[in-house]
Tab-separated table of C-alpha atoms and ligand atoms in Angstrom:
chain	number	residue	atom	x	y	z
I	1	MET	CA	218.870	136.069	83.974
I	2	THR	CA	218.925	132.378	84.983
I	3	ARG	CA	216.154	129.797	85.119
I	4	SER	CA	216.876	126.434	86.647
I	5	ALA	CA	215.139	123.122	87.405
I	6	LEU	CA	216.097	119.724	88.759
I	7	ALA	CA	214.627	116.318	87.910
I	8	VAL	CA	215.297	112.797	89.163
I	9	ALA	CA	214.531	109.705	87.063
I	10	ARG	CA	215.217	105.998	87.357
I	11	PRO	CA	216.320	103.435	84.802
I	12	ASN	CA	213.831	101.001	83.335
I	13	ILE	CA	214.376	97.476	82.063
I	14	ALA	CA	212.468	96.284	79.007
I	15	LEU	CA	210.530	93.042	79.523
I	16	ILE	CA	209.490	93.185	75.862
I	17	LYS	CA	212.245	94.882	73.885
I	18	TYR	CA	212.436	97.936	71.702
I	19	TRP	CA	214.898	96.942	68.968
I	20	GLY	CA	214.664	98.722	65.621
I	21	LYS	CA	213.418	102.134	64.487
I	22	ARG	CA	210.571	102.983	62.138
I	23	ASP	CA	211.839	106.556	61.710
I	24	ARG	CA	215.448	107.348	62.534
I	25	ASP	CA	215.134	111.154	62.402
I	26	ARG	CA	212.272	111.188	64.875
I	27	ASN	CA	213.718	108.201	66.734
I	28	LEU	CA	210.425	106.313	66.523
I	29	PRO	CA	210.477	102.630	67.508
I	30	ALA	CA	209.675	99.818	65.079
I	31	THR	CA	208.450	97.747	68.038
I	32	GLY	CA	206.303	98.594	71.027
I	33	SER	CA	207.829	97.730	74.391
I	34	LEU	CA	206.936	96.878	77.964
I	35	SER	CA	209.168	97.815	80.877
I	36	LEU	CA	209.611	97.974	84.596
I	37	THR	CA	210.918	101.185	86.137
I	38	LEU	CA	213.348	100.464	88.984
I	39	SER	CA	213.723	102.172	92.343
I	40	GLY	CA	217.238	101.798	93.701
I	41	MET	CA	219.176	103.742	91.086
I	42	SER	CA	218.677	107.243	89.813
I	43	THR	CA	219.895	110.061	87.617
I	44	ARG	CA	219.726	113.646	88.946
I	45	THR	CA	219.862	116.304	86.314
I	46	ARG	CA	219.892	120.070	86.755
I	47	VAL	CA	219.372	122.340	83.775
I	48	THR	CA	219.965	126.081	83.967
I	49	PHE	CA	219.387	128.469	81.082
I	50	ARG	CA	221.919	131.290	81.431
I	51	ASP	CA	222.321	134.267	79.166
I	52	ASP	CA	225.926	134.742	80.356
I	53	LEU	CA	227.081	131.446	78.778
I	54	PRO	CA	228.723	131.477	75.351
I	55	GLN	CA	227.336	128.009	74.538
I	56	ASP	CA	225.720	124.947	76.094
I	57	HIS	CA	227.866	123.430	78.841
I	58	LEU	CA	227.287	119.767	79.728
I	59	VAL	CA	228.841	117.927	82.662
I	60	LEU	CA	227.829	114.275	82.905
I	61	ASP	CA	229.020	112.271	85.901
I	62	GLY	CA	231.550	115.006	86.660
I	63	GLN	CA	233.065	115.034	83.177
I	64	LEU	CA	232.549	116.989	80.010
I	65	ALA	CA	230.123	115.066	77.816
I	66	SER	CA	231.436	112.798	75.059
I	67	PRO	CA	230.596	113.950	71.514
I	68	GLU	CA	227.817	111.333	71.274
I	69	ALA	CA	226.209	112.254	74.597
I	70	HIS	CA	226.636	115.933	73.718
I	71	ALA	CA	224.746	115.497	70.448
I	72	ARG	CA	221.832	113.716	72.183
I	73	VAL	CA	221.554	116.304	74.938
I	74	ILE	CA	221.671	119.171	72.438
I	75	ARG	CA	218.843	117.574	70.431
I	76	VAL	CA	216.660	117.670	73.544
I	77	LEU	CA	217.735	121.205	74.546
I	78	ASP	CA	217.165	122.568	71.031
I	79	GLN	CA	213.658	121.133	71.006
I	80	VAL	CA	212.953	122.797	74.387
I	81	ARG	CA	214.239	126.101	72.994
I	82	ARG	CA	211.958	125.743	69.961
I	83	LEU	CA	208.939	125.038	72.174
I	84	SER	CA	209.640	127.833	74.661
I	85	GLY	CA	211.166	130.525	72.494
I	86	ILE	CA	214.212	130.659	74.799
I	87	THR	CA	217.406	131.327	72.894
I	88	THR	CA	219.996	131.282	75.669
I	89	PRO	CA	222.512	128.468	76.226
I	90	ALA	CA	222.020	125.951	79.005
I	91	GLU	CA	224.215	124.434	81.647
I	92	VAL	CA	223.467	120.760	82.361
I	93	PHE	CA	224.795	118.832	85.346
I	94	SER	CA	223.748	115.191	85.418
I	95	ASP	CA	224.834	112.458	87.824
I	96	ASN	CA	224.045	108.759	87.903
I	97	ASP	CA	224.338	106.939	91.236
I	98	PHE	CA	224.927	103.655	89.366
I	99	PRO	CA	227.592	102.411	86.962
I	100	THR	CA	226.726	103.172	83.375
I	101	ALA	CA	228.051	100.742	80.822
I	102	ALA	CA	227.800	103.237	78.029
I	103	GLY	CA	227.720	106.587	79.810
I	104	LEU	CA	224.707	108.856	79.823
I	105	ALA	CA	224.457	108.692	76.037
I	106	SER	CA	222.094	105.773	76.091
I	107	SER	CA	220.653	106.110	79.565
I	108	ALA	CA	216.867	106.140	79.676
I	109	SER	CA	216.868	107.720	83.131
I	110	GLY	CA	219.280	110.437	81.983
I	111	MET	CA	217.170	111.467	79.039
I	112	ALA	CA	213.891	111.333	80.975
I	113	ALA	CA	215.384	113.547	83.701
I	114	LEU	CA	216.821	115.898	81.080
I	115	ALA	CA	213.476	116.279	79.279
I	116	VAL	CA	211.689	117.211	82.505
I	117	ALA	CA	214.428	119.451	83.962
I	118	ALA	CA	215.013	121.329	80.692
I	119	SER	CA	211.333	121.916	79.955
I	120	ARG	CA	210.628	123.130	83.501
I	121	ALA	CA	213.702	125.343	83.526
I	122	ALA	CA	212.326	126.891	80.333
I	123	GLY	CA	209.023	127.586	82.108
I	124	LEU	CA	207.083	124.956	80.150
I	125	ASP	CA	204.448	122.728	81.714
I	126	LEU	CA	204.243	119.942	79.128
I	127	ASP	CA	201.762	117.103	78.805
I	128	LEU	CA	203.007	113.503	78.863
I	129	GLY	CA	202.923	113.120	75.082
I	130	THR	CA	205.130	116.165	74.493
I	131	LEU	CA	207.516	115.144	77.274
I	132	ALA	CA	207.720	111.653	75.749
I	133	GLY	CA	208.625	113.192	72.395
I	134	LEU	CA	211.368	115.237	74.061
I	135	ALA	CA	212.804	112.297	76.005
I	136	ARG	CA	212.704	110.170	72.850
I	137	MET	CA	214.974	112.657	71.046
I	138	GLY	CA	217.602	111.582	73.585
I	139	SER	CA	216.832	107.845	73.706
I	140	GLY	CA	213.963	105.663	72.506
I	141	SER	CA	213.694	103.860	75.835
I	142	ALA	CA	213.636	107.138	77.830
I	143	PRO	CA	209.886	107.909	77.565
I	144	ARG	CA	209.277	104.768	79.655
I	145	SER	CA	211.267	106.227	82.574
I	146	LEU	CA	208.834	109.147	82.765
I	147	LEU	CA	206.395	106.748	84.461
I	148	GLY	CA	206.752	104.319	87.346
I	149	GLY	CA	205.985	100.608	87.681
I	150	LEU	CA	204.946	98.531	84.679
I	151	VAL	CA	204.966	100.708	81.582
I	152	TRP	CA	203.813	100.085	78.026
I	153	LEU	CA	205.236	102.195	75.216
I	154	PRO	CA	203.267	101.551	72.004
I	155	ARG	CA	205.056	101.579	68.683
I	156	GLY	CA	202.382	103.915	67.379
I	157	GLU	CA	201.477	104.585	63.760
I	158	ASP	CA	201.476	108.378	63.637
I	159	PRO	CA	204.312	109.715	61.438
I	160	GLU	CA	205.119	112.372	64.068
I	161	GLY	CA	204.991	109.889	66.956
I	162	LEU	CA	201.950	111.479	68.610
I	163	ASP	CA	200.677	108.017	69.603
I	164	CYS	CA	204.052	106.814	70.886
I	165	VAL	CA	203.234	107.829	74.451
I	166	PRO	CA	203.921	105.678	77.537
I	167	HIS	CA	201.104	104.197	79.629
I	168	CYS	CA	201.373	102.973	83.198
I	169	LEU	CA	199.764	99.521	83.489
I	170	HIS	CA	200.434	99.227	87.223
I	171	PRO	CA	202.089	101.714	89.570
I	172	PRO	CA	205.148	100.372	91.440
I	173	GLU	CA	203.320	99.556	94.669
I	174	GLU	CA	201.003	97.179	92.787
I	175	VAL	CA	203.781	95.126	91.186
I	176	PRO	CA	204.827	92.264	93.506
I	177	TRP	CA	207.993	91.476	91.578
I	178	GLY	CA	211.704	91.987	91.992
I	179	LEU	CA	214.361	92.344	89.339
I	180	VAL	CA	217.843	91.058	90.116
I	181	MET	CA	220.647	92.505	88.031
I	182	ALA	CA	223.864	90.512	87.637
I	183	TRP	CA	226.684	92.701	86.275
I	184	THR	CA	229.057	90.668	84.157
I	185	GLY	CA	231.381	93.237	82.633
I	186	ARG	CA	232.733	96.772	82.989
I	187	GLY	CA	233.341	99.535	80.527
I	188	PRO	CA	231.386	100.737	77.541
I	189	LYS	CA	229.824	98.144	75.278
I	190	ALA	CA	231.452	97.684	71.901
I	191	VAL	CA	228.353	98.604	69.890
I	192	GLY	CA	225.725	100.941	71.361
I	193	SER	CA	221.997	100.291	70.964
I	194	THR	CA	221.485	102.913	68.261
I	195	ASP	CA	224.180	101.477	65.999
I	196	GLY	CA	223.343	97.904	66.981
I	197	MET	CA	219.693	98.142	66.013
I	198	GLU	CA	220.499	99.898	62.756
I	199	HIS	CA	223.095	97.285	61.857
I	200	THR	CA	220.552	94.570	62.659
I	201	ARG	CA	217.894	96.232	60.496
I	202	LEU	CA	220.265	96.547	57.576
I	203	SER	CA	221.900	93.130	57.665
I	204	SER	CA	220.043	90.537	59.755
I	205	PRO	CA	218.004	88.098	57.633
I	206	TYR	CA	215.730	87.708	60.670
I	207	TYR	CA	214.852	91.381	61.148
I	208	ASP	CA	211.348	91.179	59.653
I	209	ALA	CA	210.681	87.957	61.558
I	210	TRP	CA	211.771	89.742	64.740
I	211	LEU	CA	209.329	92.603	64.109
I	212	ASP	CA	206.469	90.125	63.560
I	213	GLN	CA	207.325	88.082	66.619
I	214	SER	CA	207.755	91.151	68.761
I	215	ARG	CA	204.252	92.373	67.822
I	216	ARG	CA	202.767	89.026	68.841
I	217	ASP	CA	204.839	88.894	72.040
I	218	LEU	CA	203.741	92.367	73.088
I	219	GLU	CA	200.059	91.579	72.509
I	220	GLN	CA	200.284	88.565	74.837
I	221	ALA	CA	202.599	90.284	77.300
I	222	LEU	CA	200.151	93.153	77.801
I	223	ILE	CA	197.461	90.664	78.825
I	224	HIS	CA	199.805	88.958	81.317
I	225	ALA	CA	201.181	92.246	82.608
I	226	ARG	CA	197.733	93.682	83.230
I	227	ALA	CA	196.859	90.471	85.128
I	228	LEU	CA	200.220	90.618	86.974
I	229	ASP	CA	200.641	86.995	85.890
I	230	LEU	CA	204.380	86.434	86.324
I	231	ALA	CA	204.243	82.709	85.489
I	232	ALA	CA	202.895	83.612	82.035
I	233	LEU	CA	204.845	86.825	81.459
I	234	GLY	CA	208.232	85.449	82.599
I	235	PRO	CA	208.733	82.793	79.872
I	236	LEU	CA	207.441	85.204	77.226
I	237	MET	CA	209.841	87.920	78.417
I	238	GLU	CA	212.752	85.479	78.272
I	239	ALA	CA	211.822	84.259	74.784
I	240	ASN	CA	211.453	87.828	73.543
I	241	ALA	CA	214.967	88.736	74.736
I	242	MET	CA	216.392	85.601	73.112
I	243	ALA	CA	214.640	86.474	69.837
I	244	MET	CA	216.128	89.979	69.902
I	245	HIS	CA	219.606	88.568	70.468
I	246	ALA	CA	219.097	85.843	67.832
I	247	CYS	CA	218.212	88.550	65.346
I	248	ALA	CA	221.326	90.552	66.298
I	249	LEU	CA	223.539	87.433	66.237
I	250	ALA	CA	222.382	86.756	62.680
I	251	ALA	CA	223.453	90.242	61.521
I	252	ARG	CA	226.489	90.406	59.240
I	253	PRO	CA	228.984	90.764	60.784
I	254	PRO	CA	227.312	89.207	63.852
I	255	LEU	CA	226.425	91.343	66.823
I	256	ARG	CA	227.055	89.458	70.035
I	257	TYR	CA	226.530	91.296	73.299
I	258	TRP	CA	227.170	88.318	75.576
I	259	ASN	CA	230.445	87.302	77.212
I	260	GLY	CA	231.395	84.033	78.889
I	261	THR	CA	229.994	85.135	82.228
I	262	THR	CA	226.677	86.019	80.580
I	263	LEU	CA	226.393	82.389	79.480
I	264	ALA	CA	227.443	81.112	82.905
I	265	VAL	CA	224.693	83.207	84.533
I	266	MET	CA	222.159	82.000	81.971
I	267	ASP	CA	223.108	78.395	82.809
I	268	GLN	CA	222.720	79.112	86.491
I	269	VAL	CA	219.264	80.618	85.965
I	270	LEU	CA	218.187	77.382	84.294
I	271	VAL	CA	219.668	75.257	87.088
I	272	LEU	CA	217.938	77.305	89.774
I	273	ARG	CA	214.666	77.239	87.933
I	274	ARG	CA	214.844	73.469	87.593
I	275	SER	CA	215.349	73.348	91.343
I	276	GLY	CA	212.012	75.111	91.788
I	277	LEU	CA	212.937	78.794	92.137
I	278	ARG	CA	210.701	81.033	90.026
I	279	GLY	CA	212.495	83.575	87.858
I	280	TRP	CA	213.046	84.434	84.200
I	281	MET	CA	215.874	86.313	82.537
I	282	THR	CA	216.272	89.155	80.107
I	283	ILE	CA	219.375	90.728	78.551
I	284	ASP	CA	219.722	94.148	76.889
I	285	ALA	CA	222.362	95.366	74.451
I	286	GLY	CA	225.132	94.385	76.836
I	287	PRO	CA	226.430	91.379	78.771
I	288	HIS	CA	224.445	91.791	82.016
I	289	VAL	CA	221.646	89.407	82.968
I	290	LYS	CA	218.480	90.524	84.746
I	291	VAL	CA	216.129	88.094	86.457
I	292	LEU	CA	212.472	88.937	87.018
I	293	CYS	CA	211.081	87.038	89.993
I	294	PRO	CA	208.541	87.203	92.818
I	295	ARG	CA	209.637	89.956	95.171
I	296	GLU	CA	210.092	87.544	98.070
I	297	ASP	CA	212.585	85.460	96.048
I	298	ALA	CA	214.828	88.374	94.982
I	299	GLU	CA	217.365	87.909	97.814
I	300	THR	CA	217.668	84.167	97.095
I	301	TRP	CA	218.274	84.886	93.414
I	302	ALA	CA	220.794	87.599	94.269
I	303	GLU	CA	222.795	85.300	96.552
I	304	ALA	CA	222.814	82.481	94.011
I	305	LEU	CA	223.834	84.666	91.071
I	306	ALA	CA	226.591	86.362	93.103
I	307	ARG	CA	228.269	82.949	93.397
I	308	VAL	CA	228.630	82.535	89.619
I	309	PRO	CA	232.341	82.994	88.787
I	310	GLY	CA	232.892	86.231	86.863
I	311	VAL	CA	229.850	88.062	88.217
I	312	LEU	CA	231.078	91.470	89.386
I	313	GLU	CA	228.098	92.721	91.319
I	314	VAL	CA	224.516	91.730	91.963
I	315	ARG	CA	221.741	94.122	92.768
I	316	PRO	CA	218.205	93.149	93.730
I	317	GLU	CA	215.790	95.860	92.626
I	318	VAL	CA	212.114	96.556	93.172
I	319	PRO	CA	209.721	98.562	90.994
I	320	GLY	CA	210.113	102.326	91.339
I	321	PRO	CA	208.407	105.626	90.574
I	322	GLY	CA	208.409	107.822	87.498
I	323	VAL	CA	210.337	111.028	87.056
I	324	GLU	CA	210.203	113.603	89.857
I	325	ALA	CA	210.709	117.292	89.362
I	326	ALA	CA	212.021	119.870	91.812
I	327	PRO	CA	212.441	123.628	91.423
V	401	LIG	C1	218.112	96.656	74.115
V	401	LIG	O1	216.848	103.476	73.933
V	401	LIG	O2	219.294	102.922	74.103
V	401	LIG	O3	217.813	98.258	75.844
V	401	LIG	O4	216.760	105.059	70.961
V	401	LIG	O5	218.886	104.478	69.845
V	401	LIG	O6	218.935	105.607	72.074
V	401	LIG	P1	218.201	104.665	71.156
V	401	LIG	O7	218.241	103.239	71.846
V	401	LIG	P2	218.026	102.809	73.367
V	401	LIG	O8	217.713	101.249	73.111
V	401	LIG	C2	217.360	100.359	74.109
V	401	LIG	C3	217.481	98.968	73.581
V	401	LIG	C4	217.318	97.863	74.595
V	401	LIG	C5	215.867	97.414	74.706
V	401	LIG	C6	214.924	98.334	75.435
V	401	LIG	O9	215.323	99.032	76.389
V	401	LIG	O10	213.737	98.313	75.066
């Protein structure tokens, strides 16, 4: 007997960062976060439970999954089996239509799509909180990709993570912003987010200061995000990303995700802003720079950033929807 389901999810970019865990086993964040789900890129994941398979079979972007990605996917599948009582192995085919710096292992869209496809294939109709818990077993940023537009994921206080459930502040059609991604490097990053945030927690003298600052940033950011006040949210978003990287840079040994082109793009953002263009930058655990701007300025930003030497590709994005399921 086979049961199958397909889900499509899109990546999200954190405007206020999740960096640090309050419970590593449950993958609960030490910081709440705010994000924008994008529209132009997606992950399609099909999960099929098959009793004729000897074991789980995972094909990610046409290749057998790496041990790290395998472990994350199995964590999600095992949780679905526990919830549904299904004991058969699953076949997972997942494809990204965008370049992944670190493979599916740390892809929010991949884990959100997996949570929805696997639970539906198992015949479960889960509420958002349970789906968020499932997606989180794959990646802490993944619950945010379950929803579209501007999304808030609280840190929560509950030991089981029952209050770590994403909220949509504004659906995509209400958010008049663009997000321009400037790709500044290829290949997997040297230190993935999971290891990077743990290393930071253990060795950065600024980790506690980061947690404090992040709580204050999120409080303010939620006010600006609800008001769709980009002029207030933009500088706060930029400062929050710099604080996260400052904390990581102070780890021992230092954790530096930026390359020379990252700095060149950052310089260019400042130059363009001084010239009157509105836009603010954020950077995740990698070298790429993302600029949040009014939607009507996204093309201008994209053209200007594409001219920075070393930039490989530029992609203007607009806010997109949450995860979509298909039979
Ligand atoms: C810098 O969700 O990839 O992108 O939960 O360990 O899988 P794990 O980490 P992950 O971390 C994302 C870190 C970030 C900031 C963010 O997206 O909030």
